[in-house]
Coordinates of C-alpha atoms in Angstrom, one line a residue:
Chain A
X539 CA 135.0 50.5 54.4
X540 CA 131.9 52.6 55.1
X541 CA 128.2 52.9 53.4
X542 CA 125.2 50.6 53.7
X543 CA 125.1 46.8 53.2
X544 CA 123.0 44.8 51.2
X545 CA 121.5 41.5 52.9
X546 CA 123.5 39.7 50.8
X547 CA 127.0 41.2 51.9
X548 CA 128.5 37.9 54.1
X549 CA 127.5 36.3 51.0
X550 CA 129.4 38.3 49.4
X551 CA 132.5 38.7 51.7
X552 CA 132.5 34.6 51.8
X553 CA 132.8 34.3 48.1
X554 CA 135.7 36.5 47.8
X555 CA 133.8 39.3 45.8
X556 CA 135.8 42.6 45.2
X557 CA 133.9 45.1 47.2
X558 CA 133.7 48.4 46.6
X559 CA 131.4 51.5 47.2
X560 CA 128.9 52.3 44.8
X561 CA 126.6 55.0 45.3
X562 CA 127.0 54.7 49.5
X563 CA 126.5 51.1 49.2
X564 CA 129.2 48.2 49.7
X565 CA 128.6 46.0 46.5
X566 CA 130.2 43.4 44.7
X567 CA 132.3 45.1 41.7
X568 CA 133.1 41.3 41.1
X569 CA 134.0 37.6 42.2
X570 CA 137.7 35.6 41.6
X571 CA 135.9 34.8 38.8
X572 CA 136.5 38.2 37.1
X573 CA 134.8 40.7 34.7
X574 CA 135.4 39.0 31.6
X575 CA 134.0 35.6 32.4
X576 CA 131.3 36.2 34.7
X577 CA 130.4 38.4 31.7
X578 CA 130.7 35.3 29.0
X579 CA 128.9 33.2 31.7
X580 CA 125.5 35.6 31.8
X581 CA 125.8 35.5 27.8
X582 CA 125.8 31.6 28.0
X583 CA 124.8 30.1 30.9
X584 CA 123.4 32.3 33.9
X585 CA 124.5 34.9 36.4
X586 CA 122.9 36.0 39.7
X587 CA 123.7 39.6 40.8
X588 CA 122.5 41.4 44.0
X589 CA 120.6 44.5 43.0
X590 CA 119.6 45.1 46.3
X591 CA 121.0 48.5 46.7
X592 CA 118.3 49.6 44.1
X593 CA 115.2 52.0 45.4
X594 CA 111.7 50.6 45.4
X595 CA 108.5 52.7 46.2
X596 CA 105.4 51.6 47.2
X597 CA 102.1 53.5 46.4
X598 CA 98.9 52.3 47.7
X599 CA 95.2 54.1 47.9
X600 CA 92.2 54.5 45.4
X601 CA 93.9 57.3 43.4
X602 CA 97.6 54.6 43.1
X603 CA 97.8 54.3 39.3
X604 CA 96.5 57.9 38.3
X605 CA 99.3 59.3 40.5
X606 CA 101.4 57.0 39.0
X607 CA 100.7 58.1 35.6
X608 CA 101.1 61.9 36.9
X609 CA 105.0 61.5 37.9
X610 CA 105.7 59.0 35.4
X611 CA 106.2 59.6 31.5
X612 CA 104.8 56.6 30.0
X613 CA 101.3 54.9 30.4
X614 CA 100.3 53.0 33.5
X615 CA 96.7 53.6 31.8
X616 CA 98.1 50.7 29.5
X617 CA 99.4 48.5 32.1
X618 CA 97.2 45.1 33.5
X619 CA 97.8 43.6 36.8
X620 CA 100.6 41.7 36.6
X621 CA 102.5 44.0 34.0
X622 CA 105.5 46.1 34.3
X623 CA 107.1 49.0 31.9
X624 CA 110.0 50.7 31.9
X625 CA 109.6 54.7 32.1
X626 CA 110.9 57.6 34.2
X627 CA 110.5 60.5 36.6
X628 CA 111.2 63.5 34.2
X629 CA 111.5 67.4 35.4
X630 CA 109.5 70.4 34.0
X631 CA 111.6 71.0 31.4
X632 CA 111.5 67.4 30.2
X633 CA 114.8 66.2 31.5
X634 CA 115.6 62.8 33.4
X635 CA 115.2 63.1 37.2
X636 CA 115.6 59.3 36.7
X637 CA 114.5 56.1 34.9
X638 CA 112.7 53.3 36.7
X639 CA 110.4 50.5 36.2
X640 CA 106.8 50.5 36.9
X641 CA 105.3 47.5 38.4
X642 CA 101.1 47.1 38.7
X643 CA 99.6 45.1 41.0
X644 CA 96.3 44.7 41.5
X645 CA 96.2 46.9 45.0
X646 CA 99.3 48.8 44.7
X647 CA 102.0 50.6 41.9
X648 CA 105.5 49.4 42.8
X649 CA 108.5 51.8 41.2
X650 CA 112.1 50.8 41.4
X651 CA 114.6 53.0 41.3
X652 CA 118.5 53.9 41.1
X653 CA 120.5 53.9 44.1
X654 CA 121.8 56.7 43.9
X655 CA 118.6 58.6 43.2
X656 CA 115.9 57.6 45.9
X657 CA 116.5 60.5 48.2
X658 CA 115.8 62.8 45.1
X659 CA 113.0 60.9 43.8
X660 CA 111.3 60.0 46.8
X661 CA 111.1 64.0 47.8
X662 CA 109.4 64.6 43.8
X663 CA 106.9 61.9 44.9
X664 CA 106.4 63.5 48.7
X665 CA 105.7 66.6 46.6
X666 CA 103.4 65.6 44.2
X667 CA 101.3 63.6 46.2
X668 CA 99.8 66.6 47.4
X669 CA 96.0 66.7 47.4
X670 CA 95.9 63.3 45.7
X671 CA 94.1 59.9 47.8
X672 CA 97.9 57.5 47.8
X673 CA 99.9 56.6 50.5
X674 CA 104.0 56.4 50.0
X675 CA 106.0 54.0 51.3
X676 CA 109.6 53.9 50.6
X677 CA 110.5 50.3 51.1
X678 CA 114.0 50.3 49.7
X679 CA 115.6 48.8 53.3
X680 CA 112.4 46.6 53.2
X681 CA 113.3 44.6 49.6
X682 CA 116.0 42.3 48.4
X683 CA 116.9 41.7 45.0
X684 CA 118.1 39.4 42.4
X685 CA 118.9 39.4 39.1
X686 CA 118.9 35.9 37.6
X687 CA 120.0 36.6 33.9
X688 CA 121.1 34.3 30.9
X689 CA 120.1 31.7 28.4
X690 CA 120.0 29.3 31.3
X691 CA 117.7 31.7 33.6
X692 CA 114.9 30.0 33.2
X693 CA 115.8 26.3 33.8
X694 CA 117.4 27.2 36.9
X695 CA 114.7 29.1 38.3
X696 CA 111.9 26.6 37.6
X697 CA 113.5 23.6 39.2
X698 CA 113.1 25.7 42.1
X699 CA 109.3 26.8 41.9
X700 CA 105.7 25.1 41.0
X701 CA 105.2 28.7 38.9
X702 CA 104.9 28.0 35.5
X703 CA 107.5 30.4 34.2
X704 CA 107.2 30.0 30.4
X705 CA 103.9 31.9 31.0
X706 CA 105.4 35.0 31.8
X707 CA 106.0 37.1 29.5
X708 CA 108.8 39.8 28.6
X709 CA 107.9 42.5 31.5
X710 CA 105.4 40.2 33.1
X711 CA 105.2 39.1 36.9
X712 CA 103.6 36.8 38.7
X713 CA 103.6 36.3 42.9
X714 CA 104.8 32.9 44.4
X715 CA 107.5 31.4 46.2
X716 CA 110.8 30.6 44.4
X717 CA 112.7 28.2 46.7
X718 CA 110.4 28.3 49.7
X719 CA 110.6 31.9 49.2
X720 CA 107.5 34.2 49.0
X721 CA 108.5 36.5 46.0
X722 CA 107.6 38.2 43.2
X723 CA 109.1 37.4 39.7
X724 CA 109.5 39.8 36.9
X725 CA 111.0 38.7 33.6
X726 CA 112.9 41.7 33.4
X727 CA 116.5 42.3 33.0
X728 CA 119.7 44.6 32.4
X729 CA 121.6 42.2 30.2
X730 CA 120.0 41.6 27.3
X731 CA 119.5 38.3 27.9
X732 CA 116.7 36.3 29.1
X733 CA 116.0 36.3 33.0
X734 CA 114.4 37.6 36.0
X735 CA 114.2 39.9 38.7
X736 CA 113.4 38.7 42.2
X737 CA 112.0 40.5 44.8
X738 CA 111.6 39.3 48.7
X739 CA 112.1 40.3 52.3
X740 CA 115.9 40.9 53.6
X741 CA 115.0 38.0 56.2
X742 CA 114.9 35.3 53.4
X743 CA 118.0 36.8 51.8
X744 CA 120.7 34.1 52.8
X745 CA 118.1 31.3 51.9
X746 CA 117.6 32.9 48.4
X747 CA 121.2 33.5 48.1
X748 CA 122.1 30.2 48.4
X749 CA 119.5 28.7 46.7
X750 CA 120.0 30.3 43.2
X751 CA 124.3 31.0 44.1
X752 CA 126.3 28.0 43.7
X753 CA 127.8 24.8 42.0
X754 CA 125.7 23.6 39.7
X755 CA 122.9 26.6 40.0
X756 CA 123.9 30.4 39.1
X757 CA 127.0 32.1 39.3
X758 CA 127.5 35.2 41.1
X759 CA 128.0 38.0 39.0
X760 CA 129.1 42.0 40.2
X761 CA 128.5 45.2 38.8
X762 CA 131.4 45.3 36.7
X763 CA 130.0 42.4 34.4
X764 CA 126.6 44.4 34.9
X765 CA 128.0 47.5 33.0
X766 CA 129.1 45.7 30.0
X767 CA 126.1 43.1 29.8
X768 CA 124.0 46.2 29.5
X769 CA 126.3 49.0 28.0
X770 CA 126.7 46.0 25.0
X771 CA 122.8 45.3 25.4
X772 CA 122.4 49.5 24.7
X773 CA 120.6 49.8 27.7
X774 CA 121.5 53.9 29.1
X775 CA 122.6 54.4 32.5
X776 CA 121.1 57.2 35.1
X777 CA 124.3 59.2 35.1
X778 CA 126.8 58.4 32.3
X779 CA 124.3 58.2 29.2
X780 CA 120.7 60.2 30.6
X781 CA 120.9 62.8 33.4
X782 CA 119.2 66.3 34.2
X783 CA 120.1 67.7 31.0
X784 CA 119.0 65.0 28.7
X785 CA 115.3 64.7 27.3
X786 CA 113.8 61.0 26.5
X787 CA 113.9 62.2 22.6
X788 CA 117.5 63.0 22.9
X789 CA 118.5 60.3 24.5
X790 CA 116.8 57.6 21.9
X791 CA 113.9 57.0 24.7
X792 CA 110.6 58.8 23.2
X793 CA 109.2 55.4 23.2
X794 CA 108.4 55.8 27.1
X795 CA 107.0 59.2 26.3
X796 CA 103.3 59.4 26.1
X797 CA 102.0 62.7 25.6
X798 CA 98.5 61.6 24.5
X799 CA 98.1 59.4 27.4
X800 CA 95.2 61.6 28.6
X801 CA 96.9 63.2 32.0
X802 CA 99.1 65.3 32.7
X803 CA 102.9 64.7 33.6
X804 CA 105.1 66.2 34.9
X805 CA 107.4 67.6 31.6
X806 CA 104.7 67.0 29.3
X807 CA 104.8 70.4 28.4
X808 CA 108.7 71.0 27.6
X809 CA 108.4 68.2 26.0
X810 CA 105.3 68.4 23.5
X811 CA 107.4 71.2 22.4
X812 CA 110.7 69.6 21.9
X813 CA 108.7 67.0 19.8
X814 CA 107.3 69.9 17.3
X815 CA 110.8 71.7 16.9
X816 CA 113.9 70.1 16.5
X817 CA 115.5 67.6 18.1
X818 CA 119.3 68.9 18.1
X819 CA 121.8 66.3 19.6
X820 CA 121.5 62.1 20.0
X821 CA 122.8 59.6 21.8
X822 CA 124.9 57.4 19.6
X823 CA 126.4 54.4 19.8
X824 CA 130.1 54.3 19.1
X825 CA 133.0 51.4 18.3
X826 CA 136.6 52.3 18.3
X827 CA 138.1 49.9 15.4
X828 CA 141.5 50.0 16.2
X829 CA 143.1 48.2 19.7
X830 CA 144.9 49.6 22.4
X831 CA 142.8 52.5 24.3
X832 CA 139.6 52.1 25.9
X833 CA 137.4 54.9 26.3
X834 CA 136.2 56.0 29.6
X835 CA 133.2 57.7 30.9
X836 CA 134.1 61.7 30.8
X837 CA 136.8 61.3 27.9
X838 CA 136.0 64.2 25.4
X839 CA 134.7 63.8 22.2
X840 CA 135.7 65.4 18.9
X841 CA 133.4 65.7 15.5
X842 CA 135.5 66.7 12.5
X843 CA 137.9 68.8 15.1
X844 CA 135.2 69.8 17.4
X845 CA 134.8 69.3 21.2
X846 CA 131.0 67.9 20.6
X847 CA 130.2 65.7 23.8
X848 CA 132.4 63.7 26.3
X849 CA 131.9 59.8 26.3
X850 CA 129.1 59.1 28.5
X851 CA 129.2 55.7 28.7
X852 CA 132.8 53.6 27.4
X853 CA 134.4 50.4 28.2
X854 CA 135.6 47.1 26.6
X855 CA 132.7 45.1 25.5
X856 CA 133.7 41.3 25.8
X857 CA 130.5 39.7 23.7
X858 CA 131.6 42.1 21.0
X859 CA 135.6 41.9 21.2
X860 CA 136.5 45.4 21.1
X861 CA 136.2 49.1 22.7
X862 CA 132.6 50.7 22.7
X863 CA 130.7 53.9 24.4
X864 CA 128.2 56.1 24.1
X865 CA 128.4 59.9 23.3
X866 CA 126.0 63.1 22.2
X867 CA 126.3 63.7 18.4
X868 CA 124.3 66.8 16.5
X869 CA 121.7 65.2 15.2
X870 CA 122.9 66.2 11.4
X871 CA 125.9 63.4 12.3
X872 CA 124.5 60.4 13.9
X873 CA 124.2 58.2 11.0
X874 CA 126.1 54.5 11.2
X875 CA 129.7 55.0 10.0
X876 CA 130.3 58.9 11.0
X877 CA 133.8 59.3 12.1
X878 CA 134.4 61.1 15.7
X879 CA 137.6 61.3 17.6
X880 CA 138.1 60.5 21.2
X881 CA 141.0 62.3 23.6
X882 CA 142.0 59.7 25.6
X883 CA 144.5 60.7 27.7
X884 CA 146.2 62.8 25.3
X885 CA 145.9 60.9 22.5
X886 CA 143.0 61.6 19.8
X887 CA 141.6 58.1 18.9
X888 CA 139.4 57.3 15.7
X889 CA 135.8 55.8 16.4
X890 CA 132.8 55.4 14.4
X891 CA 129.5 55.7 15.1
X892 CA 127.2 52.2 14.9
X893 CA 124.0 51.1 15.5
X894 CA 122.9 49.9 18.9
X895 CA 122.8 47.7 20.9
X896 CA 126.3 46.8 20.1
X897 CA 125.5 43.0 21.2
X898 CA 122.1 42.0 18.9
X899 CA 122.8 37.7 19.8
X900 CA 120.7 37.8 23.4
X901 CA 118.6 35.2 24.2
X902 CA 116.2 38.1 25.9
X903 CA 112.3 37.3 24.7
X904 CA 110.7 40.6 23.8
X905 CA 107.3 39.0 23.1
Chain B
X452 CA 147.7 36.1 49.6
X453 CA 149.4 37.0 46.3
X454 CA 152.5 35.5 45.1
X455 CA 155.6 37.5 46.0
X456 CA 158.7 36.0 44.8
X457 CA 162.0 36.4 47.3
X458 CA 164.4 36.3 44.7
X459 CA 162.7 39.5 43.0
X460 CA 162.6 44.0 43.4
X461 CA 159.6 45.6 43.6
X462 CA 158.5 49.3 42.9
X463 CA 155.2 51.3 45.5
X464 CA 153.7 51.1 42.0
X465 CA 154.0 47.5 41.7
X466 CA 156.2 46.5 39.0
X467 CA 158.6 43.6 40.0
X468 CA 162.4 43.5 38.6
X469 CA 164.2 40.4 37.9
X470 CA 167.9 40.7 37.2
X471 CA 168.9 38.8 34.4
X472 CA 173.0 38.3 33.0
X473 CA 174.7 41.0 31.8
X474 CA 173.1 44.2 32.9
X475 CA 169.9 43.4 31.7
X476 CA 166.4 43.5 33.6
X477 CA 163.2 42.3 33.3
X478 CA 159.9 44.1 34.3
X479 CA 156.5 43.3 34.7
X480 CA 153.5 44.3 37.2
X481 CA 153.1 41.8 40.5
X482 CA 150.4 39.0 41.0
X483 CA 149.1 41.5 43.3
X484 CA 148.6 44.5 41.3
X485 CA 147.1 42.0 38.2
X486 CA 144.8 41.2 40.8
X487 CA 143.7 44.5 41.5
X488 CA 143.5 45.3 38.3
X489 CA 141.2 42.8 37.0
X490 CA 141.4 41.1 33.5
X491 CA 144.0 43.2 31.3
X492 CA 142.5 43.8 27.3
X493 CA 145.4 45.9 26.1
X494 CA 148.7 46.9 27.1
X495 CA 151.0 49.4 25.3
X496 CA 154.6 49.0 25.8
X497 CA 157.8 51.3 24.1
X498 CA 159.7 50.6 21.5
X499 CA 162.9 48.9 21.8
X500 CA 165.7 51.1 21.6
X501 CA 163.5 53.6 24.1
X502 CA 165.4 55.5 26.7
X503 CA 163.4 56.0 30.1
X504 CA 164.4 57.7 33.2
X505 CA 163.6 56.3 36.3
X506 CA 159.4 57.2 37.3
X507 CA 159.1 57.6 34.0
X508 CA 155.9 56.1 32.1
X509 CA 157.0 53.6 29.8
X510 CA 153.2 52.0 28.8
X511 CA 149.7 51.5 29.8
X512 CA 147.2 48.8 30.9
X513 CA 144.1 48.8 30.2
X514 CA 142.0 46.8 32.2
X515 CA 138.1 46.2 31.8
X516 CA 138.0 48.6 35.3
X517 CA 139.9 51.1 34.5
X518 CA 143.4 52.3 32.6
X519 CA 146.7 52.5 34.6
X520 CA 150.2 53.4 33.8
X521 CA 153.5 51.6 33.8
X522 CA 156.1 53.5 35.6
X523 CA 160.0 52.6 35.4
X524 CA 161.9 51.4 37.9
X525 CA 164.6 52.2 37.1
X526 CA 166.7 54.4 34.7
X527 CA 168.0 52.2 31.3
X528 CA 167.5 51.2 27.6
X529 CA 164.7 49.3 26.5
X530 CA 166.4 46.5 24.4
X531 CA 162.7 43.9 24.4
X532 CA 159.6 43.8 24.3
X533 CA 156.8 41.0 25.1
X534 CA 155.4 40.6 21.9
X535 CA 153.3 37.9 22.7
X536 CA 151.0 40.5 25.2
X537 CA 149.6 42.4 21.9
X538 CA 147.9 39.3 21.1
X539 CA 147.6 37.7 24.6
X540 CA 147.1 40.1 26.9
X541 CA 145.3 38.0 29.9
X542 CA 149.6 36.4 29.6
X543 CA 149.8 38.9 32.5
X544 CA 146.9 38.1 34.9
X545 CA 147.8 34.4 33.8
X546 CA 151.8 34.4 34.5
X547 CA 152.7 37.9 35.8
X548 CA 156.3 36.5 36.6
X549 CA 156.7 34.4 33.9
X550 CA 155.1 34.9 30.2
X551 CA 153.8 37.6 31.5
X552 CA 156.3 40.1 31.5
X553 CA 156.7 43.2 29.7
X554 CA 160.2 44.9 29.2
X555 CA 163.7 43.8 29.8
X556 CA 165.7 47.1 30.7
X557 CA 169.6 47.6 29.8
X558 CA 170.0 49.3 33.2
X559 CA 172.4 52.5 33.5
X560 CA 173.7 52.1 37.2
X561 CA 173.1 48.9 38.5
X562 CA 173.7 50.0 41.9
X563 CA 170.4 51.0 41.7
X564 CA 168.4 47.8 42.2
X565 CA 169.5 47.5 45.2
X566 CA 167.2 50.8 46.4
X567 CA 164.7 49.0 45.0
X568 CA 161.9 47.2 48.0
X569 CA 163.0 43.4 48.8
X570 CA 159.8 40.8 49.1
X571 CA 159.4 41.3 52.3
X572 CA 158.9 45.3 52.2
X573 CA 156.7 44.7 49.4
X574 CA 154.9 42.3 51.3
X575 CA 154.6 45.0 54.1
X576 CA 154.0 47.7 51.6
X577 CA 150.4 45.9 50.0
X578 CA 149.5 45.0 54.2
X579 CA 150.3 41.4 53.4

């Protein structure tokens, strides 16, 4: 099997994960343990998973957070050292290059983002940087990273640090050393449960690994229990549920939009004019009440006989016991209980639309 | 190393065939393929009573993964059903050889097991 490894991949191998390429990287899709209940276990107890493959991006010099605030849609203006936010890298016209999160320190701006977009993204910030005082690093070989996620998240990581981690908050960080480990600690997460995101040097990779991965401590979770933690947890997905033909507004994210943050971004302008018309299409939230199909990412979607959308994202959703997915709906016919159709393979299943998330019992901490 | 049973047919598209008394077969998917699949949510099998024709589709799993379809074996009547996967369908990933079966086939030419793959080209055919 070709494409990159993650520090983490003998791990990996020597638990008898199911690896498969994602995005030009071999990652775990899942463990003998199995979709289903490493998904249950991140609900109740807690999961680790190896995000390594993600891209993260430095940016250091006097000019860090304005340039930040330039390429990004939200407001790094309203961030503190210590803080993160989620937000995104948006074109002229307003659509999603890609989403990321925004981490301030006090001497640098740290972005991460998706896999499969750092090429892309780190040429918009190459390009942008012109004539500005930053300096760019792409450190994505240089970072490893964990997700430690569930109810339990927290009592397994402090037995392992002197941090105090009840004192940070929901998209807070702090800098320390998490079993021996020098780190940084987000409480951040993909899940919507409570948890963290670790970040540390590739050399201290098996030490981490081992020390949060185990009998007793967390158990290791792949990507496959990722996608239904987070489709349930209404979280969108670069690729299946935003892309380069989706807006923020459209896609339920004007929240991360800032226009009156006082500086310019790029897609401000598309967009301060897709706020003053109409917004035409939504992403919706859909269940599919009756069992037996599953809808898949792709499958086309039908409103009252016409081809509207195709399911962006789909899948079983084990914390909510039945078929769900994402799709585009006109925005006359997004309301809770509209009924759509789904062609899955052939066959023209009923769903209806609900509200999201489609799992509202995690244990995740907004406040 | 998944579990291959000797005294058992297998298709390339991993169903198994056990031949039962009088003319009658029984089908399900192998340990390996439940494997590869992952943990099974539904599965949609024919009615009883359905003809199929050798290759043809006769149901669908679906998996959390991804969907895949049953193909017959061989060429018969379909004279049961596993009702106990509508309500149970992690049966298969459980007991693929055992509760977790799926059809039993009133087969047209019996002769025709035979062309089926023994354990040990099965074996051969998943690189095990």
């Amino acid at each position: 099997m070709s494409g990159k490894r993650t520090p983490f991949y003998n791990l990996h191998v020597s638990l008898n994960a199911k690896m498969a390429d994602f995005v030009g990287f071999q990652m775990p899709i899942q463990y003998p343990t199995g979709i289903t209940k490493e998904h249950e276990i991140v609900r109740t107890g807690v999961g680790v998973f190896d995000v390594s493959h993600m891209g993260e991006f430095e940016i250091t010099g006097p000019d860090r957070n304005a340039f930040a605030n330039r390429v990004t849609c939200n407001d790094v203006g309203a961030l503190r050292d210590g803080q993160a936010q989620y937000s995104a890298l948006l074109a002229e016209n307003g659509t999603f290059i890609d989403d990321c999160l925004v981490y301030r320190f006090d001497d640098k701006i740290m972005m991460v983002v998706n896999a499969a977009n750092i090429e892309k993204d780190w040429k918009l910030l190459v390009l942008k940087k012109a004539g500005i005082n930053v300096r760019l690093r792409n450190i994505s070989d240089d970072v490893a990273l964990l997700a430690v996620q569930g109810p339990k998240s927290e009592e397994l990581v402090q037995s392992l640090t002197k941090m105090n981690l009840s004192r940070i908050k929901y998209y807070h960080f702090e800098t320390g050393k998490v079993g021996g480990v020098d780190c940084f600690i987000s409480r951040t997460g993909y899940t919507g449960e409570d948890g963290f995101e670790l970040y540390f040097r590739p050399a201290d990779a098996e030490v981490m690994g081992n020390t949060l991965i185990g009998h007793g401590r967390g158990e290791p979770v792949g990507l496959g229990a990722r996608d239904s933690l987070r489709l349930e947890a209404g979280y969108p997905l670069y690729g299946n549920d935003i892309d380069d033909t989706v807006n923020p507004y459209e896609a339920g994210l004007g929240w991360i939009v800032k226009l009156d943050k006082g500086a310019p971004f790029t897609g401000r302008t598309a967009l301060e004019a897709v706020k003053r018309g109409d917004v035409k299409r939504k992403l919706v939230g859909f269940k599919v009440p009756e069992k037996g199909s599953i809808p898949r990412h792709g499958y086309d979607v039908y409103l009252k006989g016409t081809k509207v959308d195709t399911v962006r994202s789909g899948g079983f959703g084990p914390s909510v016991g039945g078929a769900i997915g994402t799709t585009y709906l006109p925005t006359h016919s997004v309301d809770p209980g509209t009924e759509i159709e789904i062609d899955c393979r052939g066959t023209k299943v009923k769903a209806e639309v609900v509200k999201m998330p489609f799992y509202k019992g995690g244990s995740v901490k907004k406040s | 190393m998944s579990n291959i049973p000797d005294e058992l047919r297998y298709t390339e598209e991993h169903e198994y065939v056990r031949s039962e008394s009088d003319g009658v077969v029984t089908i399900g998917i192998t340990d390996y393929a439940q494997g590869e699949l992952g943990d099974i949510v539904y599965v949609d099998l024919p009615d009883v009573g359905t003809e199929v024709a050798k290759m043809d589709v006769f149901g669908t799993i679906e998996a959390v993964k991804a969907v895949s379809e049953l193909f017959s074996p061989l060429t018969g009547e379909v004279v049961d059903i596993n009702t106990a996967l509508d309500g149970n369908p992690s049966l298969i990933n459980q007991h693929p050889y055992e509760d977790g079966w799926m059809i039993k086939l009133r087969v047209q030419n019996l002769a025709t097991i035979e062309e089926l793959m023994s354990a040990t080209d099965y074996a051969q055919h998943i690189g095990e």
